[in-house]
PDB file of C-alpha atoms in Angstrom:
ATOM      1  CA  MET A   1      81.294 111.963  97.973  1.00 46.00           C
ATOM      2  CA  ASP A   2      83.763 112.330 100.881  1.00 50.00           C
ATOM      3  CA  LYS A   3      86.111 109.693 102.337  1.00 50.00           C
ATOM      4  CA  THR A   4      83.560 108.683 104.972  1.00 51.00           C
ATOM      5  CA  ASP A   5      80.967 107.967 102.295  1.00 48.00           C
ATOM      6  CA  LEU A   6      83.500 105.966 100.292  1.00 49.00           C
ATOM      7  CA  ASN A   7      84.469 103.888 103.330  1.00 56.00           C
ATOM      8  CA  LEU A   8      80.822 103.154 104.085  1.00 48.00           C
ATOM      9  CA  LEU A   9      80.271 102.118 100.484  1.00 48.00           C
ATOM     10  CA  LYS A  10      83.249  99.759 100.658  1.00 52.00           C
ATOM     11  CA  GLU A  11      81.863  98.246 103.871  1.00 56.00           C
ATOM     12  CA  GLU A  12      78.464  97.701 102.256  1.00 50.00           C
ATOM     13  CA  LYS A  13      80.101  95.849  99.362  1.00 50.00           C
ATOM     14  CA  THR A  14      81.833  93.428 101.736  1.00 53.00           C
ATOM     15  CA  LYS A  15      78.839  92.721 103.995  1.00 53.00           C
ATOM     16  CA  ALA A  16      77.130  89.390 103.587  1.00 53.00           C
ATOM     17  CA  LEU A  17      73.775  87.796 104.329  1.00 51.00           C
ATOM     18  CA  ASN A  18      73.625  83.996 104.354  1.00 51.00           C
ATOM     19  CA  GLY A  19      76.968  83.994 102.601  1.00 54.00           C
ATOM     20  CA  GLU A  20      75.930  86.365  99.790  1.00 55.00           C
ATOM     21  CA  SER A  21      77.056  89.954  99.264  1.00 55.00           C
ATOM     22  CA  TYR A  22      74.435  92.677  98.910  1.00 51.00           C
ATOM     23  CA  ILE A  23      75.351  92.925  95.220  1.00 53.00           C
ATOM     24  CA  ASP A  24      74.532  89.229  94.801  1.00 56.00           C
ATOM     25  CA  ILE A  25      71.313  89.571  96.789  1.00 51.00           C
ATOM     26  CA  GLY A  26      70.123  92.281  94.405  1.00 53.00           C
ATOM     27  CA  ASP A  27      70.868  90.090  91.399  1.00 57.00           C
ATOM     28  CA  ASP A  28      69.029  87.165  92.979  1.00 58.00           C
ATOM     29  CA  HIS A  29      65.951  89.286  93.751  1.00 54.00           C
ATOM     30  CA  TRP A  30      65.775  88.593  97.487  1.00 54.00           C
ATOM     31  CA  PHE A  31      62.806  89.960  99.456  1.00 52.00           C
ATOM     32  CA  LEU A  32      64.104  91.362 102.741  1.00 59.00           C
ATOM     33  CA  GLY A  33      61.205  93.238 104.351  1.00 74.00           C
ATOM     34  CA  LEU A  34      57.587  94.382 104.167  1.00 86.00           C
ATOM     35  CA  ASN A  35      58.202  98.114 104.459  1.00 92.00           C
ATOM     36  CA  THR A  36      59.858 100.120 101.712  1.00 95.00           C
ATOM     37  CA  PRO A  37      63.316 101.046 103.072  1.00 93.00           C
ATOM     38  CA  MET A  38      63.176 104.751 103.883  1.00 94.00           C
ATOM     39  CA  ARG A  39      65.454 107.152 105.735  1.00 94.00           C
ATOM     40  CA  ALA A  40      64.089 108.920 108.809  1.00 95.00           C
ATOM     41  CA  ASP A  41      64.747 112.285 107.121  1.00 96.00           C
ATOM     42  CA  ALA A  42      63.144 111.284 103.809  1.00 96.00           C
ATOM     43  CA  PHE A  43      60.881 114.351 103.775  1.00 95.00           C
ATOM     44  CA  ALA A  44      63.159 116.898 105.419  1.00 96.00           C
ATOM     45  CA  ILE A  45      63.368 118.807 102.145  1.00 96.00           C
ATOM     46  CA  SER A  46      60.627 119.793  99.706  1.00 96.00           C
ATOM     47  CA  ASP A  47      59.896 118.107  96.392  1.00 97.00           C
ATOM     48  CA  THR A  48      61.257 121.178  94.633  1.00 97.00           C
ATOM     49  CA  GLU A  49      64.567 120.866  96.463  1.00 98.00           C
ATOM     50  CA  LYS A  50      64.679 117.132  95.712  1.00 98.00           C
ATOM     51  CA  LYS A  51      64.243 117.791  92.001  1.00 98.00           C
ATOM     52  CA  GLU A  52      67.030 120.367  92.041  1.00 98.00           C
ATOM     53  CA  LYS A  53      69.411 117.968  93.796  1.00 98.00           C
ATOM     54  CA  ILE A  54      68.505 114.993  91.593  1.00 98.00           C
ATOM     55  CA  ALA A  55      68.977 117.068  88.433  1.00 98.00           C
ATOM     56  CA  GLY A  56      72.462 118.067  89.583  1.00 98.00           C
ATOM     57  CA  LEU A  57      73.418 114.514  90.497  1.00 98.00           C
ATOM     58  CA  PHE A  58      72.030 113.056  87.289  1.00 98.00           C
ATOM     59  CA  SER A  59      74.027 115.615  85.331  1.00 98.00           C
ATOM     60  CA  GLN A  60      77.135 114.200  86.968  1.00 98.00           C
ATOM     61  CA  ILE A  61      76.140 110.657  85.975  1.00 98.00           C
ATOM     62  CA  MET A  62      75.687 111.737  82.366  1.00 98.00           C
ATOM     63  CA  VAL A  63      79.049 113.515  82.365  1.00 98.00           C
ATOM     64  CA  VAL A  64      80.786 110.438  83.821  1.00 98.00           C
ATOM     65  CA  LEU A  65      79.190 108.351  81.060  1.00 98.00           C
ATOM     66  CA  GLY A  66      80.774 110.716  78.566  1.00 98.00           C
ATOM     67  CA  MET A  67      77.645 112.481  77.332  1.00 98.00           C
ATOM     68  CA  ASP A  68      77.704 116.062  76.069  1.00 98.00           C
ATOM     69  CA  LEU A  69      75.251 118.119  78.135  1.00 97.00           C
ATOM     70  CA  THR A  70      75.654 121.099  75.825  1.00 97.00           C
ATOM     71  CA  ASP A  71      73.801 119.171  73.095  1.00 97.00           C
ATOM     72  CA  ASP A  72      70.256 120.464  72.592  1.00 97.00           C
ATOM     73  CA  SER A  73      68.824 116.964  72.937  1.00 97.00           C
ATOM     74  CA  LEU A  74      70.530 116.291  76.288  1.00 98.00           C
ATOM     75  CA  LYS A  75      70.711 119.602  78.120  1.00 97.00           C
ATOM     76  CA  GLY A  76      67.181 119.270  79.528  1.00 97.00           C
ATOM     77  CA  SER A  77      67.484 115.582  80.444  1.00 98.00           C
ATOM     78  CA  PRO A  78      68.626 115.997  84.079  1.00 98.00           C
ATOM     79  CA  LYS A  79      65.618 118.172  84.924  1.00 98.00           C
ATOM     80  CA  ARG A  80      63.261 115.865  83.018  1.00 98.00           C
ATOM     81  CA  VAL A  81      64.578 112.832  84.905  1.00 98.00           C
ATOM     82  CA  ALA A  82      64.317 114.630  88.250  1.00 98.00           C
ATOM     83  CA  LYS A  83      60.709 115.655  87.584  1.00 98.00           C
ATOM     84  CA  MET A  84      59.840 112.126  86.465  1.00 98.00           C
ATOM     85  CA  TYR A  85      61.400 110.596  89.596  1.00 98.00           C
ATOM     86  CA  VAL A  86      59.721 112.869  92.128  1.00 98.00           C
ATOM     87  CA  ASP A  87      56.359 113.628  90.505  1.00 98.00           C
ATOM     88  CA  GLU A  88      55.702 110.362  88.682  1.00 98.00           C
ATOM     89  CA  ILE A  89      57.449 107.011  88.912  1.00 98.00           C
ATOM     90  CA  PHE A  90      58.564 107.370  92.555  1.00 98.00           C
ATOM     91  CA  SER A  91      55.666 109.516  93.796  1.00 98.00           C
ATOM     92  CA  GLY A  92      54.427 106.590  95.900  1.00 98.00           C
ATOM     93  CA  LEU A  93      57.302 107.111  98.315  1.00 98.00           C
ATOM     94  CA  ASN A  94      55.551 110.199  99.678  1.00 97.00           C
ATOM     95  CA  PRO A  95      52.607 109.457 102.015  1.00 96.00           C
ATOM     96  CA  ALA A  96      51.110 112.793 100.962  1.00 96.00           C
ATOM     97  CA  ASN A  97      50.337 111.167  97.606  1.00 97.00           C
ATOM     98  CA  LYS A  98      48.403 108.286  99.127  1.00 97.00           C
ATOM     99  CA  PRO A  99      44.933 108.158  97.523  1.00 96.00           C
ATOM    100  CA  ALA A 100      42.031 109.351  99.644  1.00 94.00           C
ATOM    101  CA  ILE A 101      39.591 106.481 100.083  1.00 95.00           C
ATOM    102  CA  THR A 102      35.855 106.749 100.700  1.00 93.00           C
ATOM    103  CA  LEU A 103      33.869 103.646 101.638  1.00 97.00           C
ATOM    104  CA  PHE A 104      30.179 103.073 101.024  1.00 96.00           C
ATOM    105  CA  ASP A 105      27.622 100.891 102.766  1.00 97.00           C
ATOM    106  CA  ASN A 106      27.033  97.587 101.031  1.00 95.00           C
ATOM    107  CA  LYS A 107      23.377  98.415 100.377  1.00 94.00           C
ATOM    108  CA  TYR A 108      23.063  95.767  97.696  1.00 92.00           C
ATOM    109  CA  GLN A 109      24.035  93.096 100.249  1.00 93.00           C
ATOM    110  CA  TYR A 110      26.487  91.636  97.772  1.00 95.00           C
ATOM    111  CA  ASN A 111      28.306  89.030  99.838  1.00 94.00           C
ATOM    112  CA  GLN A 112      30.324  87.215  97.176  1.00 96.00           C
ATOM    113  CA  MET A 113      33.829  88.065  96.028  1.00 97.00           C
ATOM    114  CA  LEU A 114      34.354  91.180  93.961  1.00 97.00           C
ATOM    115  CA  VAL A 115      37.213  90.896  91.479  1.00 98.00           C
ATOM    116  CA  GLU A 116      39.010  93.752  89.729  1.00 98.00           C
ATOM    117  CA  LYS A 117      41.371  92.096  87.272  1.00 98.00           C
ATOM    118  CA  ASN A 118      44.041  93.215  84.828  1.00 98.00           C
ATOM    119  CA  ILE A 119      44.985  96.418  86.666  1.00 98.00           C
ATOM    120  CA  THR A 120      47.977  97.605  84.634  1.00 98.00           C
ATOM    121  CA  PHE A 121      50.869  99.025  86.633  1.00 98.00           C
ATOM    122  CA  TYR A 122      54.426 100.200  86.062  1.00 98.00           C
ATOM    123  CA  SER A 123      56.966 100.014  88.836  1.00 98.00           C
ATOM    124  CA  ASN A 124      60.756  99.918  89.138  1.00 97.00           C
ATOM    125  CA  CYS A 125      63.039  97.232  90.506  1.00 96.00           C
ATOM    126  CA  GLU A 126      64.777  98.617  93.597  1.00 96.00           C
ATOM    127  CA  HIS A 127      67.913  96.596  92.817  1.00 94.00           C
ATOM    128  CA  HIS A 128      68.660  97.999  89.350  1.00 95.00           C
ATOM    129  CA  PHE A 129      66.115 100.839  88.940  1.00 96.00           C
ATOM    130  CA  VAL A 130      64.694  99.440  85.713  1.00 96.00           C
ATOM    131  CA  PRO A 131      60.980  98.906  85.019  1.00 96.00           C
ATOM    132  CA  ILE A 132      58.649  96.221  86.287  1.00 97.00           C
ATOM    133  CA  ILE A 133      55.598  96.001  84.022  1.00 98.00           C
ATOM    134  CA  GLY A 134      52.609  93.946  85.034  1.00 98.00           C
ATOM    135  CA  LYS A 135      48.989  93.401  85.896  1.00 98.00           C
ATOM    136  CA  ALA A 136      47.426  93.101  89.337  1.00 98.00           C
ATOM    137  CA  HIS A 137      44.257  91.189  90.125  1.00 98.00           C
ATOM    138  CA  VAL A 138      42.535  92.293  93.334  1.00 98.00           C
ATOM    139  CA  SER A 139      39.582  90.683  95.095  1.00 98.00           C
ATOM    140  CA  TYR A 140      37.731  91.089  98.375  1.00 98.00           C
ATOM    141  CA  ILE A 141      34.554  90.025 100.133  1.00 98.00           C
ATOM    142  CA  SER A 142      32.674  92.889 101.788  1.00 97.00           C
ATOM    143  CA  SER A 143      32.387  92.982 105.568  1.00 95.00           C
ATOM    144  CA  GLY A 144      29.694  95.658 105.281  1.00 96.00           C
ATOM    145  CA  LYS A 145      31.511  98.322 103.286  1.00 96.00           C
ATOM    146  CA  VAL A 146      32.530  98.601  99.637  1.00 97.00           C
ATOM    147  CA  ILE A 147      35.177 100.669  97.903  1.00 97.00           C
ATOM    148  CA  GLY A 148      34.927 102.531  94.602  1.00 95.00           C
ATOM    149  CA  LEU A 149      36.391 100.414  91.812  1.00 95.00           C
ATOM    150  CA  SER A 150      38.808 103.098  90.599  1.00 96.00           C
ATOM    151  CA  LYS A 151      40.255 103.313  94.104  1.00 97.00           C
ATOM    152  CA  LEU A 152      41.505  99.744  93.767  1.00 98.00           C
ATOM    153  CA  ASN A 153      43.505 100.873  90.726  1.00 98.00           C
ATOM    154  CA  ARG A 154      44.815 103.900  92.605  1.00 98.00           C
ATOM    155  CA  ILE A 155      45.977 101.792  95.572  1.00 98.00           C
ATOM    156  CA  VAL A 156      47.871  99.480  93.229  1.00 98.00           C
ATOM    157  CA  GLN A 157      49.468 102.427  91.441  1.00 98.00           C
ATOM    158  CA  TYR A 158      50.384 104.173  94.698  1.00 98.00           C
ATOM    159  CA  PHE A 159      52.430 101.249  95.971  1.00 98.00           C
ATOM    160  CA  ALA A 160      53.818 100.525  92.495  1.00 98.00           C
ATOM    161  CA  ASN A 161      55.125 104.096  92.153  1.00 98.00           C
ATOM    162  CA  ARG A 162      58.260 103.481  94.193  1.00 98.00           C
ATOM    163  CA  PRO A 163      61.363 101.314  93.920  1.00 97.00           C
ATOM    164  CA  GLN A 164      59.915  97.875  94.554  1.00 97.00           C
ATOM    165  CA  VAL A 165      60.260  94.151  94.960  1.00 96.00           C
ATOM    166  CA  GLN A 166      57.238  92.267  93.620  1.00 97.00           C
ATOM    167  CA  GLU A 167      56.720  90.229  96.776  1.00 96.00           C
ATOM    168  CA  ARG A 168      56.614  93.398  98.870  1.00 97.00           C
ATOM    169  CA  LEU A 169      54.306  95.139  96.404  1.00 98.00           C
ATOM    170  CA  THR A 170      51.845  92.227  96.600  1.00 98.00           C
ATOM    171  CA  ASN A 171      51.774  92.271 100.394  1.00 98.00           C
ATOM    172  CA  GLN A 172      51.596  96.061 100.689  1.00 98.00           C
ATOM    173  CA  ILE A 173      48.508  96.203  98.462  1.00 98.00           C
ATOM    174  CA  ALA A 174      46.834  93.374 100.369  1.00 98.00           C
ATOM    175  CA  ILE A 175      47.525  94.805 103.817  1.00 97.00           C
ATOM    176  CA  GLU A 176      46.318  98.249 102.759  1.00 97.00           C
ATOM    177  CA  LEU A 177      43.033  96.768 101.484  1.00 98.00           C
ATOM    178  CA  LYS A 178      42.572  94.695 104.635  1.00 98.00           C
ATOM    179  CA  THR A 179      43.045  97.818 106.754  1.00 97.00           C
ATOM    180  CA  ILE A 180      40.742 100.025 104.687  1.00 97.00           C
ATOM    181  CA  LEU A 181      37.961  97.450 104.275  1.00 97.00           C
ATOM    182  CA  ASN A 182      38.297  96.018 107.799  1.00 97.00           C
ATOM    183  CA  THR A 183      38.314  92.459 106.520  1.00 97.00           C
ATOM    184  CA  GLU A 184      40.741  89.568 106.211  1.00 98.00           C
ATOM    185  CA  ASP A 185      38.959  88.412 103.051  1.00 98.00           C
ATOM    186  CA  VAL A 186      41.361  89.918 100.523  1.00 98.00           C
ATOM    187  CA  ALA A 187      43.338  88.395  97.661  1.00 98.00           C
ATOM    188  CA  VAL A 188      46.000  89.938  95.440  1.00 98.00           C
ATOM    189  CA  ILE A 189      47.723  88.277  92.485  1.00 98.00           C
ATOM    190  CA  ILE A 190      50.426  90.005  90.449  1.00 98.00           C
ATOM    191  CA  ASP A 191      51.879  88.836  87.133  1.00 98.00           C
ATOM    192  CA  ALA A 192      54.795  90.981  85.980  1.00 98.00           C
ATOM    193  CA  LYS A 193      57.816  91.166  83.718  1.00 97.00           C
ATOM    194  CA  HIS A 194      61.059  92.491  85.179  1.00 96.00           C
ATOM    195  CA  LEU A 195      63.389  94.342  82.845  1.00 94.00           C
ATOM    196  CA  CYS A 196      66.266  93.532  85.212  1.00 90.00           C
ATOM    197  CA  VAL A 197      65.738  89.967  83.955  1.00 90.00           C
ATOM    198  CA  SER A 198      64.795  90.634  80.333  1.00 89.00           C
ATOM    199  CA  SER A 199      67.057  93.570  79.423  1.00 91.00           C
ATOM    200  CA  ARG A 200      70.211  92.702  81.396  1.00 90.00           C
ATOM    201  CA  GLY A 201      71.786  89.791  83.196  1.00 87.00           C
ATOM    202  CA  ILE A 202      70.236  86.575  81.904  1.00 88.00           C
ATOM    203  CA  LYS A 203      68.281  88.534  79.241  1.00 88.00           C
ATOM    204  CA  ASP A 204      65.259  86.240  79.324  1.00 88.00           C
ATOM    205  CA  GLU A 205      62.489  88.034  77.435  1.00 89.00           C
ATOM    206  CA  THR A 206      59.793  85.383  77.841  1.00 91.00           C
ATOM    207  CA  SER A 207      59.549  84.717  81.578  1.00 92.00           C
ATOM    208  CA  SER A 208      57.251  86.513  84.003  1.00 95.00           C
ATOM    209  CA  THR A 209      56.881  86.411  87.783  1.00 96.00           C
ATOM    210  CA  ILE A 210      53.648  85.629  89.636  1.00 97.00           C
ATOM    211  CA  THR A 211      53.092  86.426  93.320  1.00 98.00           C
ATOM    212  CA  SER A 212      49.950  86.076  95.406  1.00 98.00           C
ATOM    213  CA  TYR A 213      48.384  86.911  98.746  1.00 98.00           C
ATOM    214  CA  TYR A 214      45.354  85.018 100.064  1.00 98.00           C
ATOM    215  CA  GLY A 215      43.711  86.180 103.279  1.00 98.00           C
ATOM    216  CA  GLY A 216      40.694  85.000 105.290  1.00 98.00           C
ATOM    217  CA  ALA A 217      38.140  83.134 103.181  1.00 97.00           C
ATOM    218  CA  PHE A 218      40.542  83.172 100.231  1.00 98.00           C
ATOM    219  CA  LYS A 219      42.777  80.673 102.008  1.00 97.00           C
ATOM    220  CA  THR A 220      40.352  77.880 101.172  1.00 97.00           C
ATOM    221  CA  GLN A 221      40.931  75.867  98.034  1.00 97.00           C
ATOM    222  CA  ALA A 222      37.346  76.443  96.901  1.00 97.00           C
ATOM    223  CA  LYS A 223      37.752  80.244  96.940  1.00 97.00           C
ATOM    224  CA  ILE A 224      41.170  80.092  95.321  1.00 97.00           C
ATOM    225  CA  THR A 225      39.747  77.970  92.516  1.00 97.00           C
ATOM    226  CA  GLU A 226      36.759  80.308  92.115  1.00 97.00           C
ATOM    227  CA  LEU A 227      39.042  83.335  91.893  1.00 97.00           C
ATOM    228  CA  GLN A 228      41.365  81.659  89.407  1.00 96.00           C
ATOM    229  CA  ASN A 229      38.377  80.748  87.233  1.00 96.00           C
ATOM    230  CA  TYR A 230      37.364  84.421  87.119  1.00 97.00           C
ATOM    231  CA  LEU A 231      40.883  85.358  86.028  1.00 96.00           C
ATOM    232  CA  LYS A 232      40.939  83.029  83.051  1.00 92.00           C
ATOM    233  CA  ASP A 233      40.808  84.859  79.718  1.00 73.00           C
TER     234      ASP A 233
END
């Protein structure tokens, strides 16, 4: 890191939003935008190059922490972490990994809500890069087309596989479904545990966070109640 980078980092630490520093905002779990923050040159290098760079940088982190990279148990860790970041837990950053979606005509003329509940997902908090573990419940009312059930899971996982904020994740899933299905009648509810809350900071192991998106017909109390009844165990 050169002097310019250090100066920029110092400036970032002193910036404020509504009287709070960016460090404080991360701790307080603020939601600052719909789109995942990405650099314009995010895909200027290949995944292979990214893994090489991440492995080198993670090696430096381990050395700074005082770990012995000559130990048989640790020497492969930087490459393992790099592969995990690029190919797995942050693969949703790359649009090339977006699931291909095929729609089908609603030949059965099913015009009530379809609910796919308890979709398990694993994400990572973008403030501390520790896991978010939860379940998503997704519902829509067909406007003439239907989507394969497994594709609902894949859409959830695609947006979860990136550094995230739960509010953004909820909205990204909903907007993607509205666009694909050409309907406003979409609902998304997410119930998740954040390890940035349970494993550090306040260390509250029992709380969870619930976020929701109700669009179109789901904005009515009758539909919200119907959906919530379906979600009861």
